[in-house]
């Protein structure tokens, strides 16, 4: 099927990295060949998969500036079927360095096109901003998944996000599709969560992914062990929710 998906939201701390990492791991567990791309200078996805943030080795930065091919920067992770192009400190300067470069929005797309056929899914994690790294990710992608929290401020950001996706489609990638909105850190005991979920449903309709990811302590513990929650505690509520959400995302991508 060969789909490239970006997990994006300009809001910080909503679970972009957590969802990207765990959905990728669930897809790999179901037998897909998956490549994660950590396009965030913070490198949380890299360390969350138990790979040390690179000081010397090749990273997404080296791929973006064209120093190495994507295939040369790929490393294996502890999860079978899941590979990674790591982030590293050098990525901090990438946005500034690329500003004057030709083809600057399409660096990642062109680089990944050489490895796309080898993977069922390429999953890209972005920083919490709409800079060149995020634009590169969205320009390279077939679909975008938007993790959101069930909070009042999320609602304020939703229309902004829709506008942003429209702009990206128009300017850089007409083929980009919204795969789904994934509610994260859901707490069904809170009235506010339920109300906000209804609002999101009203706004995005069938684009809302039916399985919300619960707030779950196993999910927050797992990165410090360098593992997705599905490997760290496969009987946890978090692992079960990610497995269901991944199935739904896989199904949606099949129809894309
Ligand atoms: N469902 C969840 N249950 C419990 N903790 C969670 C859950 N999802 C995310 N977290 C925790 O919340 C914090 C923020 O998550 P994460 O780093 O994935 O967000 P992010 O959107 O990638 O942040 P940034 O914008 O900085 O990249 C992390 O400490 C993570 O472990
Ligand atoms: Mg992150």
XYZ file of N, CA and C and ligand atoms in Angstrom:
800
model
N 0.830 -1.203 0.000
C 0.000 0.000 0.000
C 0.868 1.258 0.000
N 1.985 1.226 0.732
C 2.965 2.307 0.739
C 2.376 3.687 1.030
N 2.002 3.903 2.275
C 1.461 5.219 2.644
C 2.428 5.959 3.568
N 2.537 7.257 3.337
C 3.318 8.104 4.247
C 2.335 8.945 5.058
N 2.418 8.823 6.388
C 1.507 9.559 7.267
C 2.295 10.468 8.197
N 1.830 11.696 8.345
C 2.431 12.609 9.318
C 1.480 12.811 10.484
N 2.038 12.781 11.694
C 1.268 13.125 12.890
C 1.589 14.578 13.206
N 0.596 15.448 13.048
C 0.884 16.872 13.185
C -0.184 17.598 13.996
N 0.259 18.599 14.711
C -0.597 19.563 15.398
C 0.353 20.645 15.892
N 0.046 21.895 15.563
C 0.993 22.937 15.966
C 1.015 23.142 17.472
N -0.004 22.574 18.146
C -0.045 22.671 19.600
C 0.939 21.663 20.198
N 1.645 22.080 21.216
C 2.640 21.205 21.842
C 2.009 20.278 22.881
N 2.642 19.149 23.072
C 2.279 18.258 24.178
C 0.939 17.558 24.056
N 0.414 17.445 22.832
C -0.891 16.791 22.676
C -0.753 15.276 22.439
N 0.493 14.843 22.235
C 0.709 13.409 22.028
C 1.043 13.029 20.595
N 1.572 13.975 19.842
C 1.997 13.654 18.460
C 2.993 12.494 18.469
N 4.034 12.659 19.287
C 5.099 11.653 19.322
C 4.588 10.325 19.871
N 3.858 10.396 20.965
C 3.327 9.180 21.600
C 2.430 8.412 20.631
N 1.561 9.132 19.946
C 0.648 8.463 19.010
C 1.397 7.944 17.787
N 2.320 8.737 17.244
C 3.074 8.297 16.062
C 3.833 7.004 16.379
N 4.525 7.023 17.515
C 5.358 5.877 17.915
C 4.519 4.621 18.137
N 3.420 4.778 18.849
C 2.624 3.599 19.206
C 1.778 3.080 18.047
N 1.262 3.989 17.231
C 0.525 3.525 16.041
C 1.498 2.808 15.105
N 2.703 3.365 14.954
C 3.720 2.719 14.109
C 4.020 1.313 14.633
N 4.176 1.205 15.954
C 4.498 -0.098 16.547
C 3.362 -1.093 16.353
N 2.128 -0.616 16.467
C 0.970 -1.513 16.284
C 0.895 -1.988 14.836
N 1.173 -1.085 13.902
C 1.149 -1.478 12.488
C 2.243 -2.519 12.229
N 3.416 -2.304 12.841
C 4.510 -3.265 12.673
C 4.127 -4.619 13.278
N 3.495 -4.578 14.431
C 3.088 -5.810 15.111
C 2.074 -6.597 14.283
N 1.288 -5.862 13.501
C 0.292 -6.563 12.681
C 0.903 -7.053 11.358
N 2.233 -6.970 11.284
C 2.908 -7.579 10.133
C 3.310 -6.610 9.033
N 3.038 -5.310 9.246
C 3.425 -4.328 8.220
C 4.902 -3.967 8.393
N 5.479 -3.544 7.302
C 6.837 -3.034 7.377
C 6.740 -1.517 7.561
N 7.323 -1.005 8.647
C 7.101 0.390 9.012
C 8.429 1.123 9.236
N 8.482 2.348 8.724
C 9.627 3.226 8.979
C 9.125 4.472 9.698
N 9.736 4.770 10.859
C 9.426 6.029 11.544
C 10.483 7.064 11.153
N 10.037 8.300 10.984
C 10.970 9.394 10.710
C 10.791 10.431 11.810
N 11.847 10.652 12.596
C 11.756 11.620 13.690
C 12.224 12.981 13.190
N 11.240 13.774 12.761
C 11.584 15.065 12.187
C 11.430 16.198 13.196
N 11.617 15.874 14.471
C 11.537 16.884 15.532
C 12.909 16.972 16.202
N 13.503 18.186 16.255
C 14.814 18.329 16.903
C 14.815 17.854 18.363
N 13.647 17.825 19.011
C 13.593 17.334 20.393
C 13.976 15.859 20.475
N 13.746 15.129 19.380
C 14.182 13.727 19.329
C 13.451 12.780 20.261
N 12.238 13.131 20.667
C 11.502 12.276 21.614
C 11.156 10.911 21.027
N 10.819 10.877 19.750
C 10.459 9.607 19.132
C 11.685 8.687 19.068
N 12.827 9.294 18.791
C 14.073 8.527 18.721
C 14.375 7.873 20.073
N 14.372 8.678 21.136
C 14.689 8.093 22.445
C 13.560 7.184 22.931
N 12.323 7.522 22.556
C 11.183 6.674 22.944
C 11.245 5.292 22.324
N 12.002 5.168 21.239
C 12.183 3.850 20.611
C 13.513 3.223 21.036
N 14.131 3.808 22.050
C 15.339 3.214 22.606
C 16.593 3.449 21.773
N 16.543 4.440 20.874
C 17.718 4.760 20.057
C 18.327 6.050 20.602
N 19.629 6.063 20.795
C 20.207 7.272 21.385
C 20.237 8.375 20.330
N 19.956 9.606 20.789
C 19.949 10.732 19.864
C 21.343 10.896 19.322
N 21.413 10.966 18.015
C 22.728 10.847 17.409
C 23.559 12.105 17.505
N 24.793 11.945 17.894
C 25.726 13.057 17.828
C 26.565 12.907 16.576
N 27.051 11.712 16.330
C 27.929 11.478 15.183
C 27.229 10.890 13.968
N 26.252 10.029 14.207
C 25.637 9.279 13.106
C 24.730 10.115 12.230
N 24.244 9.523 11.177
C 23.381 10.252 10.252
C 21.960 10.369 10.794
N 21.363 11.521 10.583
C 20.017 11.791 11.081
C 19.157 12.345 9.932
N 17.924 12.682 10.299
C 17.039 13.315 9.327
C 17.701 14.569 8.746
N 18.495 15.232 9.564
C 19.193 16.440 9.106
C 20.075 16.147 7.892
N 20.863 15.077 7.998
C 21.773 14.729 6.899
C 20.992 14.371 5.638
N 19.805 13.781 5.849
C 18.943 13.433 4.716
C 18.389 14.717 4.081
N 17.926 15.637 4.936
C 17.321 16.877 4.428
C 18.315 17.737 3.650
N 19.532 17.792 4.127
C 20.500 18.629 3.413
C 21.134 17.875 2.237
N 20.763 16.603 2.086
C 21.214 15.841 0.919
C 22.611 15.266 1.066
N 23.106 15.210 2.321
C 24.452 14.656 2.531
C 24.453 13.136 2.400
N 23.341 12.522 2.840
C 23.213 11.058 2.678
C 21.838 10.723 2.111
N 21.723 9.501 1.593
C 20.411 9.025 1.148
C 19.622 8.564 2.356
N 18.284 8.539 2.226
C 17.450 8.089 3.337
C 17.869 6.694 3.793
N 18.164 5.826 2.834
C 18.504 4.436 3.171
C 19.746 4.352 4.066
N 20.636 5.328 3.944
C 21.873 5.301 4.734
C 21.659 5.747 6.181
N 20.547 6.429 6.437
C 20.309 6.949 7.795
C 19.376 6.041 8.601
N 18.883 4.978 7.960
C 17.907 4.105 8.638
C 18.585 3.178 9.641
N 17.997 3.101 10.837
C 18.482 2.137 11.841
C 17.328 1.217 12.247
N 17.680 0.055 12.809
C 16.651 -0.863 13.308
C 16.256 -0.451 14.720
N 15.030 -0.793 15.135
C 14.641 -0.575 16.534
C 14.427 -1.945 17.188
N 14.075 -1.916 18.470
C 13.849 -3.189 19.183
C 12.564 -3.866 18.746
N 11.712 -3.113 18.029
C 10.439 -3.674 17.591
C 10.621 -4.285 16.203
N 10.243 -5.541 16.085
C 10.425 -6.204 14.792
C 9.581 -5.528 13.708
N 10.178 -5.287 12.563
C 9.440 -4.669 11.452
C 9.384 -3.154 11.516
N 10.012 -2.581 12.553
C 9.966 -1.117 12.726
C 11.368 -0.520 12.656
N 11.611 0.264 11.617
C 12.891 0.958 11.456
C 12.712 2.444 11.725
N 13.844 3.150 11.820
C 13.780 4.564 12.211
C 14.858 5.380 11.512
N 14.479 6.573 11.066
C 15.492 7.589 10.742
C 15.514 8.536 11.936
N 16.603 8.520 12.711
C 16.630 9.256 13.978
C 16.764 10.765 13.798
N 16.428 11.450 14.875
C 16.664 12.890 14.977
C 17.972 13.089 15.742
N 18.439 14.296 15.752
C 19.634 14.601 16.529
C 19.763 16.095 16.664
N 20.721 16.520 17.473
C 20.898 17.946 17.755
C 21.062 18.790 16.490
N 21.675 18.202 15.466
C 21.935 18.965 14.237
C 20.654 19.453 13.575
N 19.549 18.762 13.865
C 18.286 19.129 13.233
C 17.798 20.509 13.688
N 18.310 20.975 14.831
C 17.898 22.276 15.362
C 18.104 23.383 14.338
N 19.232 23.312 13.620
C 19.540 24.385 12.673
C 18.975 24.165 11.273
N 18.335 23.011 11.059
C 17.944 22.638 9.692
C 17.002 23.651 9.054
N 16.024 24.133 9.834
C 15.039 25.056 9.248
C 15.723 26.322 8.740
N 16.665 26.817 9.534
C 17.378 28.032 9.120
C 18.256 27.763 7.910
N 18.918 26.626 7.934
C 19.834 26.310 6.836
C 19.116 26.092 5.517
N 17.907 25.554 5.597
C 17.189 25.217 4.365
C 16.529 26.425 3.715
N 16.354 27.497 4.505
C 15.568 28.633 4.038
C 15.936 29.108 2.637
N 17.220 29.167 2.352
C 17.633 29.689 1.044
C 17.867 28.603 0.000
N 17.603 27.365 0.373
C 17.885 26.262 -0.557
C 16.764 26.096 -1.572
N 17.157 25.625 -2.721
C 16.198 25.307 -3.765
C 15.362 24.112 -3.318
N 14.110 24.055 -3.732
C 13.312 22.861 -3.482
C 13.160 22.560 -1.997
N 13.233 23.612 -1.161
C 13.370 23.378 0.278
C 12.184 22.658 0.912
N 10.995 22.821 0.331
C 9.816 22.169 0.921
C 9.721 20.699 0.556
N 10.487 20.269 -0.430
C 10.315 18.908 -0.964
C 11.504 18.000 -0.693
N 12.393 18.439 0.186
C 13.597 17.648 0.478
C 13.246 16.267 1.015
N 12.307 16.227 1.969
C 11.960 14.946 2.597
C 11.193 14.059 1.614
N 10.260 14.676 0.867
C 9.496 13.913 -0.120
C 10.432 13.211 -1.110
N 11.383 13.974 -1.638
C 12.286 13.403 -2.641
C 13.165 12.306 -2.040
N 13.622 12.547 -0.800
C 14.487 11.553 -0.150
C 13.713 10.260 0.143
N 12.480 10.405 0.645
C 11.714 9.212 1.022
C 11.204 8.449 -0.194
N 11.108 9.129 -1.326
C 10.595 8.446 -2.518
C 11.497 7.265 -2.899
N 12.757 7.311 -2.481
C 13.692 6.225 -2.816
C 13.518 4.989 -1.926
N 12.863 5.152 -0.769
C 12.669 3.988 0.124
C 11.193 3.630 0.303
N 10.320 4.450 -0.261
C 8.878 4.276 -0.015
C 8.393 2.863 -0.366
N 8.888 2.329 -1.448
C 8.430 1.010 -1.905
C 8.768 -0.111 -0.935
N 9.756 0.116 -0.079
C 10.185 -0.946 0.843
C 9.314 -1.016 2.089
N 8.434 -0.027 2.278
C 7.644 0.026 3.510
C 6.149 0.106 3.222
N 5.362 -0.548 4.101
C 3.911 -0.391 3.995
C 3.517 0.991 4.511
N 4.194 1.411 5.591
C 3.914 2.731 6.162
C 5.199 3.449 6.528
N 5.220 4.738 6.211
C 6.258 5.609 6.762
C 5.522 6.621 7.635
N 5.910 6.680 8.912
C 5.212 7.527 9.886
C 6.155 8.641 10.330
N 5.738 9.886 10.130
C 6.611 11.023 10.443
C 6.099 11.784 11.671
N 7.016 12.055 12.598
C 6.684 12.866 13.777
C 7.231 14.280 13.577
N 6.429 15.271 13.942
C 6.781 16.677 13.694
C 6.958 17.471 14.981
N 7.676 18.592 14.881
C 7.716 19.505 16.020
C 6.395 20.270 16.144
N 6.159 20.901 17.299
C 4.906 21.642 17.503
C 4.949 23.024 16.869
N 5.140 23.077 15.570
C 5.169 24.369 14.881
C 4.887 24.094 13.417
N 4.694 25.151 12.664
C 4.434 24.943 11.242
C 5.599 25.427 10.396
N 6.792 25.183 10.900
C 7.990 25.589 10.172
C 8.306 24.639 9.030
N 9.499 24.792 8.482
C 9.906 24.012 7.303
C 9.941 22.514 7.543
N 10.230 22.093 8.774
C 10.266 20.646 9.048
C 8.873 20.048 8.905
N 7.877 20.750 9.442
C 6.503 20.265 9.333
C 6.017 20.360 7.889
N 6.360 21.438 7.216
C 5.960 21.583 5.813
C 6.581 20.462 4.973
N 7.859 20.151 5.217
C 8.500 19.038 4.509
C 7.759 17.725 4.763
N 7.368 17.512 6.022
C 6.663 16.271 6.368
C 5.323 16.197 5.642
N 4.585 17.288 5.676
C 3.249 17.271 5.055
C 3.339 17.225 3.526
N 4.372 17.843 2.976
C 4.546 17.800 1.520
C 4.908 16.388 1.055
N 5.509 15.606 1.975
C 5.924 14.237 1.620
C 4.802 13.216 1.816
N 3.718 13.630 2.485
C 2.753 12.646 3.001
C 1.542 12.412 2.109
N 0.994 11.206 2.238
C -0.309 10.914 1.630
C -1.417 11.345 2.585
N -1.147 11.230 3.875
C -2.192 11.543 4.838
C -1.652 12.183 6.099
N -2.548 12.871 6.813
C -2.166 13.467 8.096
C -3.121 12.975 9.182
N -2.534 12.632 10.331
C -3.318 12.259 11.508
C -3.107 13.365 12.538
N -4.198 13.874 13.090
C -4.086 14.976 14.045
C -4.483 14.512 15.443
N -3.497 14.355 16.329
C -3.836 14.043 17.716
C -4.337 15.311 18.419
N -5.423 15.177 19.179
C -5.941 16.328 19.937
C -6.307 15.896 21.362
N -6.321 16.885 22.252
C -6.778 16.626 23.618
C -8.210 17.113 23.736
N -8.955 16.512 24.671
C -10.330 16.960 24.889
C -10.356 18.116 25.863
N -9.826 19.246 25.413
C -9.790 20.442 26.260
C -10.386 21.607 25.488
N -10.774 22.620 26.224
C -11.382 23.774 25.568
C -10.451 24.392 24.522
N -9.163 24.539 24.871
C -8.235 25.189 23.941
C -8.050 24.403 22.643
N -8.291 23.086 22.696
C -8.178 22.287 21.469
C -9.205 22.753 20.458
N -10.397 23.069 20.950
C -11.463 23.499 20.046
C -11.043 24.758 19.302
N -10.390 25.670 20.044
C -9.936 26.906 19.406
C -8.938 26.624 18.295
N -8.148 25.560 18.465
C -7.122 25.260 17.470
C -7.642 24.522 16.245
N -8.830 23.930 16.346
C -9.301 23.056 15.266
C -9.527 23.776 13.949
N -10.154 24.952 14.011
C -10.405 25.649 12.751
C -9.086 26.114 12.143
N -8.152 26.515 13.018
C -6.823 26.904 12.534
C -6.162 25.743 11.794
N -6.319 24.548 12.376
C -5.719 23.364 11.759
C -6.326 23.055 10.401
N -7.638 23.190 10.307
C -8.296 22.927 9.023
C -7.794 23.893 7.965
N -7.640 25.157 8.355
C -7.137 26.161 7.410
C -5.718 25.802 6.969
N -4.909 25.391 7.948
C -3.523 25.039 7.641
C -3.463 23.894 6.636
N -4.259 22.869 6.854
C -4.230 21.719 5.939
C -4.655 22.150 4.539
N -5.677 22.991 4.472
C -6.109 23.496 3.157
C -4.968 24.241 2.475
N -4.266 25.058 3.261
C -3.147 25.827 2.685
C -2.039 24.917 2.184
N -1.709 23.922 2.986
C -0.640 22.985 2.591
C -1.037 22.271 1.308
N -2.317 21.859 1.243
C -2.796 21.175 0.032
C -2.631 22.074 -1.185
N -3.049 23.308 -1.001
C -3.027 24.242 -2.114
C -1.597 24.568 -2.554
N -0.729 24.783 -1.570
C 0.615 25.257 -1.897
C 1.602 24.151 -2.250
N 1.507 23.020 -1.511
C 2.600 22.047 -1.635
C 2.189 20.634 -2.008
N 0.960 20.233 -1.661
C 0.640 18.818 -1.837
C -0.869 18.600 -1.981
N -1.390 18.740 -3.206
C -2.836 18.605 -3.424
C -3.370 17.227 -3.043
N -2.476 16.221 -2.993
C -2.934 14.848 -2.717
C -3.095 14.563 -1.219
N -2.672 15.510 -0.369
C -2.714 15.272 1.082
C -4.144 15.090 1.577
N -4.356 14.023 2.361
C -5.697 13.785 2.911
C -5.668 13.775 4.432
N -6.740 14.256 5.032
C -6.874 14.117 6.479
C -7.355 12.694 6.757
N -6.468 11.875 7.325
C -6.836 10.482 7.625
C -7.782 10.451 8.816
N -7.445 11.228 9.842
C -8.331 11.244 10.987
C -7.815 12.098 12.128
N -8.752 12.426 13.015
C -8.431 13.161 14.226
C -8.461 12.151 15.369
N -7.354 12.079 16.090
C -7.215 11.047 17.127
C -7.237 11.707 18.511
N -8.281 11.428 19.268
C -8.377 12.012 20.615
C -7.409 11.280 21.542
N -6.580 12.067 22.239
C -5.580 11.478 23.137
C -5.809 11.959 24.570
N -5.320 11.168 25.511
C -5.436 11.436 26.963
C -6.890 11.629 27.353
N -7.737 10.788 26.805
C -9.173 10.894 27.051
C -9.511 10.360 28.451
N -10.391 11.094 29.137
C -10.888 10.633 30.428
C -12.408 10.701 30.402
N -13.025 9.562 30.164
C -14.482 9.485 30.003
C -15.264 9.833 31.256
N -14.553 9.968 32.410
C -15.278 10.330 33.646
C -15.521 11.835 33.725
N -14.819 12.581 32.871
C -14.948 14.035 32.940
C -15.997 14.540 31.959
N -16.937 15.325 32.480
C -17.956 15.906 31.603
C -17.348 16.722 30.483
N -16.308 17.481 30.840
C -15.694 18.347 29.834
C -15.155 17.515 28.666
N -14.516 16.383 28.978
C -13.970 15.519 27.912
C -15.080 15.066 26.985
N -16.204 14.654 27.584
C -17.319 14.157 26.767
C -17.888 15.281 25.899
N -18.014 16.461 26.502
C -18.546 17.604 25.743
C -17.632 17.976 24.579
N -16.328 18.025 24.874
C -15.394 18.414 23.820
C -15.370 17.342 22.731
N -15.484 16.074 23.129
C -15.506 15.002 22.128
C -16.706 15.188 21.201
N -17.854 15.551 21.767
C -19.046 15.795 20.935
C -18.803 16.932 19.943
N -18.161 17.991 20.454
C -17.839 19.145 19.579
C -16.937 18.712 18.420
N -15.906 17.927 18.754
C -14.949 17.488 17.726
C -15.671 16.615 16.701
N -16.561 15.768 17.208
C -17.333 14.891 16.318
C -18.197 15.716 15.379
N -18.826 16.763 15.945
C -19.689 17.612 15.131
C -18.882 18.314 14.033
N -17.687 18.717 14.415
C -16.849 19.477 13.498
C -16.227 18.585 12.425
N -15.686 17.451 12.820
C -14.934 16.607 11.873
C -15.727 15.404 11.358
N -16.906 15.152 11.934
C -17.783 14.039 11.505
C -17.035 12.724 11.384
N -17.073 12.113 10.198
C -16.463 10.778 10.079
C -14.938 10.810 10.086
N -14.360 12.014 10.179
C -12.901 12.084 10.272
C -12.405 11.794 11.686
N -13.317 11.792 12.659
C -12.896 11.459 14.021
C -12.653 9.954 14.112
N -11.470 9.578 14.569
C -11.160 8.158 14.769
C -11.940 7.677 15.997
N -12.698 6.595 15.819
C -13.698 6.201 16.822
C -13.093 5.807 18.174
N -11.860 5.304 18.172
C -11.239 4.872 19.434
C -10.414 5.999 20.039
N -10.849 6.584 21.164
C -9.968 7.572 21.810
C -8.866 6.855 22.586
N -7.717 7.500 22.692
C -6.620 6.928 23.483
C -6.768 7.451 24.910
N -6.908 6.558 25.897
C -7.117 7.025 27.270
C -5.840 7.605 27.887
N -6.028 8.439 28.884
C -4.859 8.827 29.691
C -4.483 7.580 30.494
N -3.254 7.131 30.324
C -2.874 5.850 30.891
C -1.414 5.917 31.328
N -1.161 5.565 32.574
C 0.175 5.759 33.123
C 1.204 4.867 32.417
N 0.775 3.714 31.920
C 1.708 2.825 31.211
C 2.221 3.491 29.927
N 1.329 4.301 29.298
C 1.738 5.010 28.080
C 2.853 6.004 28.412
N 2.699 6.701 29.547
C 3.713 7.711 29.870
C 4.998 7.081 30.413
N 4.906 5.870 30.960
C 6.116 5.201 31.458
C 6.956 4.584 30.337
N 6.277 4.125 29.298
C 6.960 3.279 28.306
C 8.175 3.918 27.610
N 8.134 5.254 27.284
C 9.310 5.798 26.576
C 10.601 5.702 27.388
N 10.497 5.769 28.707
C 11.733 5.719 29.504
C 12.351 4.324 29.448
N 11.576 3.347 28.955
C 12.126 2.006 28.753
C 12.495 1.785 27.282
N 12.329 2.847 26.494
C 12.680 2.748 25.070
C 11.754 1.835 24.298
N 10.520 1.709 24.776
C 9.576 0.769 24.146
C 8.214 1.416 23.904
N 7.527 0.982 22.844
C 6.123 1.359 22.682
C 5.311 0.687 23.796
N 4.161 1.245 24.128
C 3.381 0.678 25.242
C 2.913 -0.742 24.911
N 2.758 -1.026 23.634
C 2.308 -2.361 23.235
C 3.355 -3.426 23.560
N 4.623 -3.024 23.644
C 5.681 -3.969 24.020
C 5.937 -3.900 25.526
N 5.795 -2.700 26.088
C 6.092 -2.478 27.508
C 5.055 -3.154 28.395
N 3.774 -2.977 28.076
C 2.707 -3.635 28.835
C 1.547 -3.897 27.884
N 1.596 -5.037 27.269
C 0.623 -5.267 26.194
C -0.793 -5.478 26.703
N -0.933 -5.671 28.043
C -2.285 -5.833 28.601
C -2.878 -4.533 29.114
N -2.155 -3.427 28.939
C -2.661 -2.156 29.459
C -3.788 -1.625 28.573
N -4.586 -0.728 29.180
C -5.668 -0.094 28.411
C -5.102 0.707 27.252
N -3.954 1.336 27.492
C -3.325 2.152 26.452
C -2.952 1.311 25.238
N -2.376 0.137 25.505
C -1.958 -0.741 24.405
C -3.177 -1.190 23.597
N -4.252 -1.525 24.297
C -5.465 -1.997 23.604
C -6.039 -0.893 22.724
N -6.058 0.327 23.255
C -6.619 1.443 22.482
C -5.771 1.722 21.247
N -4.462 1.721 21.401
C -3.604 1.975 20.237
C -3.781 0.890 19.170
N -3.942 -0.356 19.618
C -4.123 -1.435 18.642
C -5.404 -1.209 17.835
N -6.474 -0.802 18.527
C -7.739 -0.556 17.815
C -7.642 0.647 16.890
N -7.039 1.720 17.400
C -6.912 2.937 16.578
C -6.041 2.655 15.341
N -5.001 1.835 15.520
C -4.119 1.512 14.388
C -4.876 0.724 13.327
N -5.734 -0.183 13.783
C -6.542 -0.945 12.812
C -7.434 -0.008 12.008
N -8.004 0.969 12.731
C -8.894 1.917 12.058
C -8.115 2.769 11.045
N -6.946 3.219 11.445
C -6.122 4.041 10.546
C -5.715 3.211 9.320
N -5.345 1.960 9.556
C -4.950 1.070 8.453
C -6.109 0.893 7.472
N -7.311 0.734 8.040
C -8.490 0.551 7.196
C -8.766 1.808 6.362
N -8.655 2.953 7.031
C -8.889 4.216 6.311
C -7.877 4.395 5.195
N -6.630 4.013 5.453
C -5.591 4.189 4.433
C -5.820 3.252 3.255
N -6.421 2.106 3.524
C -6.738 1.165 2.455
C -7.715 1.768 1.455
N -8.535 2.676 1.949
C -9.527 3.288 1.069
C -9.052 4.586 0.423
N -7.799 4.959 0.739
C -7.301 6.254 0.223
C -6.817 6.157 -1.208
N -2.477 8.768 26.448
C -1.544 9.201 27.282
N -1.571 8.833 28.592
C -0.624 9.301 29.450
N 0.382 10.104 29.123
C 0.471 10.495 27.837
C -0.478 10.067 26.854
N -0.144 10.636 25.659
C 0.953 11.375 25.890
N 1.331 11.292 27.178
C 2.461 12.003 27.808
O 2.259 13.385 27.600
C 3.481 14.041 27.289
C 3.374 14.732 25.926
O 3.224 13.748 24.912
P 4.055 13.842 23.566
O 5.481 14.126 23.832
O 3.726 12.620 22.788
O 3.357 15.100 22.895
P 3.840 15.904 21.604
O 2.624 16.480 20.971
O 4.696 15.050 20.754
O 4.738 17.039 22.261
P 5.634 18.112 21.446
O 4.665 19.077 20.886
O 6.554 18.680 22.470
O 6.356 17.336 20.375
C 4.551 12.976 27.352
O 5.150 13.010 28.617
C 3.790 11.675 27.159
O 4.412 10.568 27.793
Mg 6.625 15.382 20.055
